[in-house]
PDB file of C-alpha atoms in Angstrom:
ATOM      1  CA  MET P   1       0.034   0.059   0.018  1.00 73.00           C
ATOM      2  CA  GLU P   2       1.282   3.407  -1.148  1.00 89.00           C
ATOM      3  CA  TRP P   3       0.572   5.242   2.190  1.00 94.00           C
ATOM      4  CA  ILE P   4       2.209   2.643   4.251  1.00 95.00           C
ATOM      5  CA  GLU P   5       5.561   3.195   2.477  1.00 95.00           C
ATOM      6  CA  GLU P   6       5.094   7.012   2.753  1.00 95.00           C
ATOM      7  CA  ALA P   7       4.114   6.984   6.239  1.00 95.00           C
ATOM      8  CA  ARG P   8       7.136   4.732   7.131  1.00 95.00           C
ATOM      9  CA  LYS P   9       9.578   6.909   5.089  1.00 96.00           C
ATOM     10  CA  GLU P  10       8.456  10.119   6.791  1.00 96.00           C
ATOM     11  CA  ALA P  11       8.247   8.464  10.316  1.00 97.00           C
ATOM     12  CA  LEU P  12      11.762   7.104  10.106  1.00 96.00           C
ATOM     13  CA  SER P  13      13.085  10.320   8.748  1.00 97.00           C
ATOM     14  CA  TYR P  14      11.379  12.103  11.913  1.00 97.00           C
ATOM     15  CA  LEU P  15      12.991   9.566  14.032  1.00 97.00           C
ATOM     16  CA  GLU P  16      16.550  10.040  12.849  1.00 96.00           C
ATOM     17  CA  GLU P  17      16.220  13.811  13.025  1.00 97.00           C
ATOM     18  CA  ASN P  18      15.085  13.574  16.633  1.00 96.00           C
ATOM     19  CA  LEU P  19      17.829  11.147  17.503  1.00 95.00           C
ATOM     20  CA  LYS P  20      20.303  13.402  16.080  1.00 95.00           C
ATOM     21  CA  LEU P  21      18.990  16.276  18.239  1.00 96.00           C
ATOM     22  CA  LEU P  22      18.840  13.955  21.283  1.00 94.00           C
ATOM     23  CA  SER P  23      22.668  12.948  20.743  1.00 93.00           C
ATOM     24  CA  GLU P  24      23.575  16.758  20.354  1.00 92.00           C
ATOM     25  CA  ASN P  25      21.689  17.751  23.642  1.00 92.00           C
ATOM     26  CA  GLN P  26      23.357  14.748  25.471  1.00 91.00           C
ATOM     27  CA  GLU P  27      26.836  15.855  24.180  1.00 89.00           C
ATOM     28  CA  GLU P  28      26.381  19.419  25.597  1.00 91.00           C
ATOM     29  CA  ALA P  29      24.930  18.141  28.909  1.00 91.00           C
ATOM     30  CA  VAL P  30      27.650  15.437  29.469  1.00 90.00           C
ATOM     31  CA  LYS P  31      30.363  18.264  28.785  1.00 91.00           C
ATOM     32  CA  LYS P  32      28.784  20.402  31.614  1.00 92.00           C
ATOM     33  CA  ILE P  33      28.598  17.405  34.085  1.00 91.00           C
ATOM     34  CA  ILE P  34      32.533  16.454  33.361  1.00 90.00           C
ATOM     35  CA  GLU P  35      33.306  20.276  33.746  1.00 92.00           C
ATOM     36  CA  HIS P  36      31.422  20.447  37.058  1.00 92.00           C
ATOM     37  CA  LEU P  37      33.059  17.244  38.297  1.00 89.00           C
ATOM     38  CA  ALA P  38      36.511  18.597  37.635  1.00 88.00           C
ATOM     39  CA  SER P  39      35.364  22.051  39.189  1.00 92.00           C
ATOM     40  CA  VAL P  40      34.596  20.434  42.529  1.00 90.00           C
ATOM     41  CA  GLY P  41      37.633  18.229  42.685  1.00 86.00           C
ATOM     42  CA  TYR P  42      35.764  15.062  41.465  1.00 85.00           C
ATOM     43  CA  ARG P  43      33.388  14.844  44.348  1.00 86.00           C
ATOM     44  CA  ILE P  44      29.794  13.829  44.353  1.00 88.00           C
ATOM     45  CA  GLU P  45      27.855  16.633  45.786  1.00 90.00           C
ATOM     46  CA  ARG P  46      24.192  18.001  45.659  1.00 92.00           C
ATOM     47  CA  LYS P  47      24.623  20.021  42.382  1.00 93.00           C
ATOM     48  CA  LEU P  48      26.144  17.112  40.644  1.00 91.00           C
ATOM     49  CA  VAL P  49      23.157  14.792  41.661  1.00 91.00           C
ATOM     50  CA  LYS P  50      20.782  17.490  40.563  1.00 92.00           C
ATOM     51  CA  MET P  51      22.469  17.885  37.152  1.00 92.00           C
ATOM     52  CA  VAL P  52      22.278  14.042  36.687  1.00 90.00           C
ATOM     53  CA  GLU P  53      18.613  13.777  37.644  1.00 91.00           C
ATOM     54  CA  GLU P  54      17.720  16.729  35.431  1.00 92.00           C
ATOM     55  CA  LEU P  55      19.662  15.324  32.314  1.00 91.00           C
ATOM     56  CA  ILE P  56      17.927  12.003  32.715  1.00 91.00           C
ATOM     57  CA  GLU P  57      14.520  13.362  33.327  1.00 92.00           C
ATOM     58  CA  ALA P  58      14.983  15.561  30.122  1.00 92.00           C
ATOM     59  CA  ASN P  59      15.963  12.523  28.074  1.00 92.00           C
ATOM     60  CA  TYR P  60      12.950  10.411  28.950  1.00 92.00           C
ATOM     61  CA  LYS P  61      10.631  13.441  28.542  1.00 94.00           C
ATOM     62  CA  PHE P  62      12.331  13.950  24.989  1.00 95.00           C
ATOM     63  CA  ILE P  63      11.347  10.312  24.064  1.00 95.00           C
ATOM     64  CA  GLU P  64       7.767  10.732  25.424  1.00 95.00           C
ATOM     65  CA  ASP P  65       7.280  14.061  23.522  1.00 97.00           C
ATOM     66  CA  PHE P  66       8.658  12.502  20.274  1.00 97.00           C
ATOM     67  CA  LEU P  67       6.451   9.526  20.501  1.00 97.00           C
ATOM     68  CA  LYS P  68       3.419  11.782  21.019  1.00 97.00           C
ATOM     69  CA  ASN P  69       4.315  14.232  18.346  1.00 97.00           C
ATOM     70  CA  LEU P  70       4.930  11.382  15.905  1.00 97.00           C
ATOM     71  CA  THR P  71       1.526   9.945  16.498  1.00 97.00           C
ATOM     72  CA  LEU P  72      -0.607  12.898  16.858  1.00 96.00           C
ATOM     73  CA  LYS P  73       1.092  15.238  14.446  1.00 95.00           C
ATOM     74  CA  LYS P  74       3.480  13.714  12.014  1.00 95.00           C
ATOM     75  CA  LEU P  75       1.995  10.233  11.151  1.00 95.00           C
ATOM     76  CA  LYS P  76       0.643   9.928   7.681  1.00 93.00           C
ATOM     77  CA  LEU P  77      -2.607   7.943   7.378  1.00 95.00           C
ATOM     78  CA  PRO P  78      -5.186   7.151   4.685  1.00 93.00           C
ATOM     79  CA  THR P  79      -8.019   9.579   4.533  1.00 90.00           C
ATOM     80  CA  GLU P  80     -10.494   7.177   6.276  1.00 86.00           C
ATOM     81  CA  THR P  81      -8.351   6.993   9.398  1.00 89.00           C
ATOM     82  CA  ASP P  82      -6.647  10.558   9.486  1.00 89.00           C
ATOM     83  CA  THR P  83      -8.691  11.676  12.355  1.00 94.00           C
ATOM     84  CA  GLU P  84      -7.792  13.085  15.857  1.00 94.00           C
ATOM     85  CA  LEU P  85      -9.836  10.304  17.461  1.00 95.00           C
ATOM     86  CA  PHE P  86      -7.953   7.554  15.566  1.00 96.00           C
ATOM     87  CA  LYS P  87      -4.536   9.135  16.420  1.00 96.00           C
ATOM     88  CA  GLN P  88      -5.447   9.585  20.095  1.00 96.00           C
ATOM     89  CA  ASN P  89      -6.686   5.915  20.239  1.00 95.00           C
ATOM     90  CA  LEU P  90      -3.402   4.880  18.578  1.00 95.00           C
ATOM     91  CA  LEU P  91      -1.454   6.804  21.146  1.00 95.00           C
ATOM     92  CA  ASP P  92      -3.473   5.330  24.036  1.00 94.00           C
ATOM     93  CA  ARG P  93      -2.740   1.881  22.664  1.00 92.00           C
ATOM     94  CA  LEU P  94       0.915   2.658  22.624  1.00 93.00           C
ATOM     95  CA  PHE P  95       1.156   3.730  26.168  1.00 92.00           C
ATOM     96  CA  SER P  96      -1.071   1.116  27.584  1.00 91.00           C
ATOM     97  CA  PHE P  97       0.518  -1.775  25.737  1.00 88.00           C
ATOM     98  CA  LEU P  98       1.707  -4.383  28.427  1.00 87.00           C
ATOM     99  CA  TYR P  99       5.107  -5.862  27.797  1.00 86.00           C
ATOM    100  CA  PRO P 100       6.258  -9.245  29.004  1.00 84.00           C
ATOM    101  CA  ASP P 101       7.238  -7.892  32.327  1.00 85.00           C
ATOM    102  CA  GLY P 102       3.788  -6.569  33.021  1.00 89.00           C
ATOM    103  CA  LEU P 103       4.523  -2.942  32.723  1.00 89.00           C
ATOM    104  CA  ASN P 104       3.070  -0.503  30.052  1.00 90.00           C
ATOM    105  CA  LEU P 105       5.219   1.976  28.218  1.00 89.00           C
ATOM    106  CA  SER P 106       4.666   4.779  30.813  1.00 89.00           C
ATOM    107  CA  GLN P 107       5.557   2.509  33.549  1.00 90.00           C
ATOM    108  CA  ARG P 108       8.614   1.249  31.806  1.00 87.00           C
ATOM    109  CA  LEU P 109       9.922   4.696  30.952  1.00 89.00           C
ATOM    110  CA  TRP P 110       9.376   5.785  34.703  1.00 89.00           C
ATOM    111  CA  LYS P 111      11.138   2.635  36.047  1.00 89.00           C
ATOM    112  CA  ARG P 112      14.109   2.920  33.578  1.00 87.00           C
ATOM    113  CA  LYS P 113      14.397   6.655  34.290  1.00 89.00           C
ATOM    114  CA  GLU P 114      14.699   6.015  37.997  1.00 91.00           C
ATOM    115  CA  GLU P 115      17.172   3.128  37.376  1.00 89.00           C
ATOM    116  CA  ALA P 116      19.302   5.135  35.255  1.00 88.00           C
ATOM    117  CA  LYS P 117      19.557   8.010  37.836  1.00 88.00           C
ATOM    118  CA  MET P 118      20.916   5.397  40.436  1.00 89.00           C
ATOM    119  CA  GLU P 119      23.137   3.692  37.937  1.00 88.00           C
ATOM    120  CA  PHE P 120      24.828   6.790  36.601  1.00 87.00           C
ATOM    121  CA  LEU P 121      25.529   8.006  40.206  1.00 88.00           C
ATOM    122  CA  GLN P 122      26.872   4.625  40.922  1.00 87.00           C
ATOM    123  CA  VAL P 123      29.110   4.602  37.835  1.00 86.00           C
ATOM    124  CA  ILE P 124      30.600   7.835  39.035  1.00 88.00           C
ATOM    125  CA  LYS P 125      30.964   6.644  42.602  1.00 86.00           C
ATOM    126  CA  GLN P 126      32.804   3.496  41.440  1.00 83.00           C
ATOM    127  CA  GLN P 127      35.182   5.497  39.101  1.00 84.00           C
ATOM    128  CA  LEU P 128      36.102   7.979  41.831  1.00 85.00           C
ATOM    129  CA  HIS P 129      36.835   5.070  44.164  1.00 81.00           C
ATOM    130  CA  LEU P 130      38.955   3.382  41.581  1.00 80.00           C
ATOM    131  CA  LYS P 131      40.673   6.706  40.787  1.00 82.00           C
ATOM    132  CA  ARG P 132      41.573   7.191  44.552  1.00 82.00           C
ATOM    133  CA  SER P 133      42.700   3.594  44.631  1.00 80.00           C
ATOM    134  CA  ALA P 134      44.936   3.835  41.558  1.00 78.00           C
ATOM    135  CA  VAL P 135      46.579   7.119  42.744  1.00 79.00           C
ATOM    136  CA  ARG P 136      47.235   5.678  46.294  1.00 78.00           C
ATOM    137  CA  THR P 137      48.764   2.679  44.669  1.00 77.00           C
ATOM    138  CA  ALA P 138      50.998   4.725  42.465  1.00 74.00           C
ATOM    139  CA  TYR P 139      52.269   6.604  45.429  1.00 75.00           C
ATOM    140  CA  ALA P 140      52.829   3.313  47.216  1.00 77.00           C
ATOM    141  CA  ILE P 141      54.946   2.081  44.374  1.00 69.00           C
ATOM    142  CA  GLN P 142      57.011   5.290  44.378  1.00 72.00           C
ATOM    143  CA  TYR P 143      57.466   5.172  48.056  1.00 71.00           C
ATOM    144  CA  HIS P 144      58.401   1.425  47.973  1.00 65.00           C
ATOM    145  CA  MET P 145      60.905   1.831  45.190  1.00 63.00           C
ATOM    146  CA  GLU P 146      62.562   4.891  46.755  1.00 67.00           C
ATOM    147  CA  ARG P 147      62.700   3.177  50.163  1.00 64.00           C
ATOM    148  CA  LEU P 148      64.908   0.352  48.584  1.00 57.00           C
ATOM    149  CA  GLY P 149      67.606   3.099  47.959  1.00 56.00           C
ATOM    150  CA  SER P 150      70.157   3.371  45.291  1.00 51.00           C
ATOM    151  CA  LYS P 151      72.044   0.158  46.114  1.00 48.00           C
ATOM    152  CA  PHE P 152      71.397  -3.129  44.521  1.00 42.00           C
ATOM    153  CA  VAL P 153      68.368  -4.628  46.240  1.00 48.00           C
ATOM    154  CA  LYS P 154      66.105  -7.166  44.820  1.00 53.00           C
ATOM    155  CA  LEU P 155      62.395  -6.301  44.508  1.00 52.00           C
ATOM    156  CA  THR P 156      60.085  -7.929  47.011  1.00 57.00           C
ATOM    157  CA  GLU P 157      56.770  -9.419  46.487  1.00 66.00           C
ATOM    158  CA  GLU P 158      55.215  -6.280  47.883  1.00 66.00           C
ATOM    159  CA  GLU P 159      56.318  -4.150  44.917  1.00 63.00           C
ATOM    160  CA  ILE P 160      55.183  -6.813  42.310  1.00 66.00           C
ATOM    161  CA  LYS P 161      51.783  -6.902  44.102  1.00 74.00           C
ATOM    162  CA  LEU P 162      51.473  -3.235  43.985  1.00 73.00           C
ATOM    163  CA  ILE P 163      51.958  -3.202  40.087  1.00 71.00           C
ATOM    164  CA  LYS P 164      49.425  -6.097  39.744  1.00 74.00           C
ATOM    165  CA  ARG P 165      47.008  -4.029  41.797  1.00 77.00           C
ATOM    166  CA  LEU P 166      47.448  -0.997  39.629  1.00 77.00           C
ATOM    167  CA  ARG P 167      46.805  -3.172  36.609  1.00 75.00           C
ATOM    168  CA  GLN P 168      43.617  -4.371  38.114  1.00 77.00           C
ATOM    169  CA  ASN P 169      42.432  -0.843  38.939  1.00 74.00           C
ATOM    170  CA  ALA P 170      43.224   0.249  35.418  1.00 73.00           C
ATOM    171  CA  LYS P 171      41.364  -2.801  33.979  1.00 73.00           C
ATOM    172  CA  ALA P 172      38.313  -1.802  35.935  1.00 75.00           C
ATOM    173  CA  MET P 173      38.409   1.862  35.178  1.00 70.00           C
ATOM    174  CA  ILE P 174      38.912   1.751  31.444  1.00 66.00           C
ATOM    175  CA  LYS P 175      35.807   2.665  29.511  1.00 67.00           C
ATOM    176  CA  GLY P 176      37.095   4.327  26.313  1.00 63.00           C
ATOM    177  CA  GLU P 177      40.023   3.945  23.906  1.00 64.00           C
ATOM    178  CA  ILE P 178      41.893   7.050  25.053  1.00 62.00           C
ATOM    179  CA  SER P 179      42.010   5.646  28.623  1.00 68.00           C
ATOM    180  CA  ARG P 180      42.925   2.253  27.262  1.00 72.00           C
ATOM    181  CA  LYS P 181      45.987   3.520  25.414  1.00 76.00           C
ATOM    182  CA  LYS P 182      47.063   5.950  28.267  1.00 75.00           C
ATOM    183  CA  TRP P 183      46.977   2.926  30.646  1.00 76.00           C
ATOM    184  CA  ASP P 184      48.680   0.608  28.371  1.00 79.00           C
ATOM    185  CA  SER P 185      51.467   2.964  28.086  1.00 79.00           C
ATOM    186  CA  ILE P 186      51.824   3.687  31.736  1.00 78.00           C
ATOM    187  CA  LEU P 187      51.722  -0.043  32.696  1.00 77.00           C
ATOM    188  CA  ARG P 188      54.348  -0.928  30.018  1.00 76.00           C
ATOM    189  CA  GLN P 189      56.731   1.766  31.601  1.00 77.00           C
ATOM    190  CA  TYR P 190      56.080   0.314  35.102  1.00 74.00           C
ATOM    191  CA  GLU P 191      57.017  -3.118  33.878  1.00 71.00           C
ATOM    192  CA  LEU P 192      60.020  -1.997  31.999  1.00 72.00           C
ATOM    193  CA  TYR P 193      61.137  -0.099  35.308  1.00 69.00           C
ATOM    194  CA  ILE P 194      60.726  -3.317  37.253  1.00 65.00           C
ATOM    195  CA  LYS P 195      62.588  -5.232  34.783  1.00 67.00           C
ATOM    196  CA  GLU P 196      65.461  -2.855  34.845  1.00 67.00           C
ATOM    197  CA  ARG P 197      65.366  -2.638  38.662  1.00 61.00           C
ATOM    198  CA  LYS P 198      65.463  -6.370  38.898  1.00 61.00           C
ATOM    199  CA  GLU P 199      68.475  -6.601  36.674  1.00 61.00           C
ATOM    200  CA  THR P 200      70.497  -3.499  38.048  1.00 57.00           C
ATOM    201  CA  GLY P 201      69.024  -2.520  41.347  1.00 53.00           C
ATOM    202  CA  VAL P 202      69.699   1.008  40.421  1.00 50.00           C
ATOM    203  CA  LEU P 203      67.344   3.801  41.519  1.00 50.00           C
ATOM    204  CA  HIS P 204      68.883   7.155  40.897  1.00 46.00           C
ATOM    205  CA  ALA P 205      68.426   7.207  37.024  1.00 47.00           C
ATOM    206  CA  HIS P 206      64.686   6.303  37.569  1.00 53.00           C
ATOM    207  CA  LYS P 207      63.696   8.788  40.228  1.00 57.00           C
ATOM    208  CA  THR P 208      62.271  11.233  37.786  1.00 61.00           C
ATOM    209  CA  LEU P 209      60.620   8.390  35.879  1.00 61.00           C
ATOM    210  CA  LEU P 210      58.855   7.184  39.054  1.00 65.00           C
ATOM    211  CA  ARG P 211      57.427  10.696  39.666  1.00 68.00           C
ATOM    212  CA  GLU P 212      56.353  11.096  36.215  1.00 70.00           C
ATOM    213  CA  LEU P 213      54.457   7.714  36.277  1.00 71.00           C
ATOM    214  CA  THR P 214      52.813   8.654  39.408  1.00 75.00           C
ATOM    215  CA  LYS P 215      51.619  11.897  37.857  1.00 76.00           C
ATOM    216  CA  ALA P 216      50.587  10.005  34.684  1.00 75.00           C
ATOM    217  CA  VAL P 217      48.397   7.679  36.964  1.00 76.00           C
ATOM    218  CA  GLU P 218      46.660  10.636  38.386  1.00 77.00           C
ATOM    219  CA  GLU P 219      45.996  12.205  34.920  1.00 77.00           C
ATOM    220  CA  ALA P 220      44.937   8.826  33.547  1.00 75.00           C
ATOM    221  CA  SER P 221      42.616   8.159  36.444  1.00 78.00           C
ATOM    222  CA  THR P 222      40.998  11.581  36.003  1.00 80.00           C
ATOM    223  CA  LYS P 223      40.528  10.965  32.294  1.00 78.00           C
ATOM    224  CA  ALA P 224      39.020   7.451  33.030  1.00 77.00           C
ATOM    225  CA  VAL P 225      36.390   9.231  35.253  1.00 80.00           C
ATOM    226  CA  ASP P 226      35.567  11.578  32.507  1.00 81.00           C
ATOM    227  CA  GLU P 227      35.329   8.810  29.977  1.00 80.00           C
ATOM    228  CA  ALA P 228      33.116   6.700  32.475  1.00 82.00           C
ATOM    229  CA  VAL P 229      30.636   9.593  32.372  1.00 85.00           C
ATOM    230  CA  HIS P 230      30.535   9.851  28.546  1.00 81.00           C
ATOM    231  CA  TRP P 231      30.506   6.020  28.364  1.00 83.00           C
ATOM    232  CA  TYR P 232      27.483   5.602  30.569  1.00 83.00           C
ATOM    233  CA  MET P 233      25.562   8.545  28.910  1.00 84.00           C
ATOM    234  CA  TYR P 234      26.414   7.334  25.384  1.00 79.00           C
ATOM    235  CA  GLU P 235      27.109   3.542  25.282  1.00 78.00           C
ATOM    236  CA  LYS P 236      24.327   2.730  27.872  1.00 83.00           C
ATOM    237  CA  GLN P 237      21.794   5.536  28.293  1.00 87.00           C
ATOM    238  CA  LEU P 238      21.678   6.962  24.848  1.00 90.00           C
ATOM    239  CA  TYR P 239      21.681   3.442  23.393  1.00 90.00           C
ATOM    240  CA  ASN P 240      18.585   2.553  25.487  1.00 90.00           C
ATOM    241  CA  LEU P 241      16.772   5.762  24.628  1.00 92.00           C
ATOM    242  CA  LYS P 242      17.421   5.169  20.916  1.00 93.00           C
ATOM    243  CA  ARG P 243      16.289   1.496  21.275  1.00 93.00           C
ATOM    244  CA  ILE P 244      13.095   2.678  22.850  1.00 94.00           C
ATOM    245  CA  ALA P 245      12.431   5.353  20.153  1.00 95.00           C
ATOM    246  CA  ARG P 246      13.060   2.968  17.289  1.00 95.00           C
ATOM    247  CA  THR P 247      11.060  -0.034  18.749  1.00 95.00           C
ATOM    248  CA  GLU P 248       8.047   2.216  19.561  1.00 96.00           C
ATOM    249  CA  THR P 249       8.118   3.990  16.184  1.00 97.00           C
ATOM    250  CA  ALA P 250       7.759   0.551  14.730  1.00 96.00           C
ATOM    251  CA  ARG P 251       4.964  -0.325  17.027  1.00 96.00           C
ATOM    252  CA  ILE P 252       3.080   2.887  16.039  1.00 96.00           C
ATOM    253  CA  LEU P 253       3.471   2.305  12.262  1.00 97.00           C
ATOM    254  CA  ASN P 254       2.431  -1.430  12.513  1.00 97.00           C
ATOM    255  CA  THR P 255      -0.559  -0.631  14.987  1.00 96.00           C
ATOM    256  CA  ALA P 256      -1.608   2.024  12.528  1.00 96.00           C
ATOM    257  CA  VAL P 257      -1.757  -0.528   9.768  1.00 97.00           C
ATOM    258  CA  VAL P 258      -3.595  -3.248  11.740  1.00 96.00           C
ATOM    259  CA  GLU P 259      -6.111  -0.743  13.161  1.00 95.00           C
ATOM    260  CA  THR P 260      -6.848   0.596   9.605  1.00 95.00           C
ATOM    261  CA  TYR P 261      -7.574  -2.664   8.148  1.00 96.00           C
ATOM    262  CA  LYS P 262      -8.575  -5.072  10.758  1.00 94.00           C
ATOM    263  CA  ASP P 263     -12.267  -4.611  10.278  1.00 94.00           C
ATOM    264  CA  ASN P 264     -12.056  -4.492   6.482  1.00 94.00           C
ATOM    265  CA  PRO P 265     -13.987  -7.631   5.289  1.00 94.00           C
ATOM    266  CA  PHE P 266     -11.835  -7.883   2.219  1.00 95.00           C
ATOM    267  CA  CYS P 267      -8.470  -8.056   4.308  1.00 96.00           C
ATOM    268  CA  VAL P 268      -7.656 -11.621   5.163  1.00 96.00           C
ATOM    269  CA  GLY P 269      -4.565 -11.121   7.099  1.00 97.00           C
ATOM    270  CA  PHE P 270      -1.218  -9.268   7.455  1.00 98.00           C
ATOM    271  CA  LYS P 271       2.180 -10.181   5.935  1.00 97.00           C
ATOM    272  CA  TRP P 272       5.224  -9.862   8.039  1.00 98.00           C
ATOM    273  CA  ASN P 273       7.954  -8.201   5.874  1.00 96.00           C
ATOM    274  CA  LEU P 274      11.569  -8.439   7.265  1.00 95.00           C
ATOM    275  CA  ASN P 275      13.334  -5.144   7.576  1.00 92.00           C
ATOM    276  CA  PRO P 276      16.046  -4.811   4.639  1.00 88.00           C
ATOM    277  CA  ALA P 277      18.677  -4.262   7.277  1.00 86.00           C
ATOM    278  CA  HIS P 278      17.725  -7.572   9.171  1.00 82.00           C
ATOM    279  CA  LYS P 279      20.970  -9.716   9.312  1.00 82.00           C
ATOM    280  CA  ILE P 280      20.775 -11.854  12.391  1.00 87.00           C
ATOM    281  CA  THR P 281      18.456 -14.805  12.273  1.00 91.00           C
ATOM    282  CA  ASP P 282      15.721 -14.592  15.123  1.00 93.00           C
ATOM    283  CA  ILE P 283      12.038 -14.968  15.641  1.00 95.00           C
ATOM    284  CA  CYS P 284      11.341 -12.626  12.801  1.00 96.00           C
ATOM    285  CA  ASP P 285      12.740 -15.090  10.197  1.00 95.00           C
ATOM    286  CA  LYS P 286      10.194 -17.625  11.524  1.00 96.00           C
ATOM    287  CA  TYR P 287       7.320 -15.053  11.275  1.00 97.00           C
ATOM    288  CA  ALA P 288       8.329 -14.135   7.767  1.00 96.00           C
ATOM    289  CA  SER P 289       8.218 -17.725   6.574  1.00 96.00           C
ATOM    290  CA  VAL P 290       5.221 -19.099   8.282  1.00 96.00           C
ATOM    291  CA  ASP P 291       2.435 -20.517   5.990  1.00 95.00           C
ATOM    292  CA  PHE P 292      -1.237 -20.534   7.148  1.00 95.00           C
ATOM    293  CA  GLY P 293      -2.543 -21.209   3.595  1.00 94.00           C
ATOM    294  CA  LEU P 294      -2.518 -17.446   2.764  1.00 94.00           C
ATOM    295  CA  GLY P 295       0.991 -17.136   1.352  1.00 95.00           C
ATOM    296  CA  LYS P 296       4.427 -17.010   2.979  1.00 96.00           C
ATOM    297  CA  GLY P 297       4.634 -14.798   5.910  1.00 97.00           C
ATOM    298  CA  VAL P 298       0.942 -14.040   5.893  1.00 97.00           C
ATOM    299  CA  PHE P 299      -1.038 -14.227   9.318  1.00 97.00           C
ATOM    300  CA  PRO P 300      -4.701 -14.461   9.533  1.00 97.00           C
ATOM    301  CA  LYS P 301      -5.973 -11.414  11.449  1.00 95.00           C
ATOM    302  CA  ASP P 302      -6.624 -13.401  14.590  1.00 94.00           C
ATOM    303  CA  ARG P 303      -3.411 -15.069  14.772  1.00 96.00           C
ATOM    304  CA  LEU P 304      -1.018 -12.126  14.300  1.00 96.00           C
ATOM    305  CA  PRO P 305       1.924 -11.921  16.696  1.00 95.00           C
ATOM    306  CA  MET P 306       3.110  -8.828  18.361  1.00 93.00           C
ATOM    307  CA  CYS P 307       5.042  -6.553  15.967  1.00 94.00           C
ATOM    308  CA  PRO P 308       7.687  -5.372  16.795  1.00 95.00           C
ATOM    309  CA  ALA P 309       8.761  -8.836  17.831  1.00 94.00           C
ATOM    310  CA  HIS P 310      11.714  -7.600  19.966  1.00 92.00           C
ATOM    311  CA  PRO P 311      13.807  -4.539  20.777  1.00 91.00           C
ATOM    312  CA  HIS P 312      15.144  -2.754  17.666  1.00 91.00           C
ATOM    313  CA  CYS P 313      12.658  -4.823  15.458  1.00 94.00           C
ATOM    314  CA  MET P 314      11.904  -2.659  12.386  1.00 95.00           C
ATOM    315  CA  CYS P 315       9.976  -5.409  10.524  1.00 96.00           C
ATOM    316  CA  LYS P 316       6.739  -4.088   8.689  1.00 96.00           C
ATOM    317  CA  LEU P 317       3.229  -5.429   8.506  1.00 97.00           C
ATOM    318  CA  THR P 318       1.109  -5.062   5.269  1.00 97.00           C
ATOM    319  CA  PRO P 319      -2.518  -6.118   4.608  1.00 97.00           C
ATOM    320  CA  VAL P 320      -3.359  -8.919   2.348  1.00 97.00           C
ATOM    321  CA  PHE P 321      -6.686  -8.819   0.407  1.00 95.00           C
ATOM    322  CA  LYS P 322      -8.626 -11.727  -1.037  1.00 86.00           C
TER     323      LYS P 322
END
């Protein structure tokens, strides 16, 4: 049907336009959070908590507003169903639809919003703890090495353990490629230092290097906190928001198709069409190949499964007429 393709094209264009805007808003907000963290010496205080909560509230409101605007204002429909009542019913169905966990969309958004607030602050707390631990370990390494003096002294298990602890700290802290490269470089230098110290026992030539490494650990730890903030808001939070927006856009489009034709006496069912970008075999492949005697992938109206079938599902339903 021509209107289905046009509606889908316009809706997906509106979706991408809004996701781009959401990403831009996120970038600016995350930058401010990182700047504030630095300005207060990387402490969690009231203003930081407020900034985090306001950002997450704004993100979820953005998704709600997008879905409402898409349904009520932007969705292209055939003349017979292009009414305010039809669109409002469509929106009500969207927000009242029960997921497998027993929650509707409104409840899910609220639950995830509250979870995100706690998760984000927990990520920051954990990174600050790891930062302090890494810096303490670096100073302990420097102290132990200098305490050995300039004479030939073999390293003890304590020094080896400290390097190992620093590596564990680094592994836990790394959330981005910049941090990974920084820590790899620092740890390589520590290991080279250990190797030379084992072989020569000489300290004097390495005093400056030790202090530089301690400073590098402080800087890398700080950078790792910044990257963790960015990682959570982009790799996790923004990903989840985009997943919700895409999945619910597909639900709006497919529900509009079903509601338009479900009572049409000439419509015998709906065909499950795989999204062209569909690459991983899943339940959608099964739905697209079922046969109830109406043609491949065509479901009778009373046996139509939920579409979208899973998060990120962008499959399309089209009516089939006798």
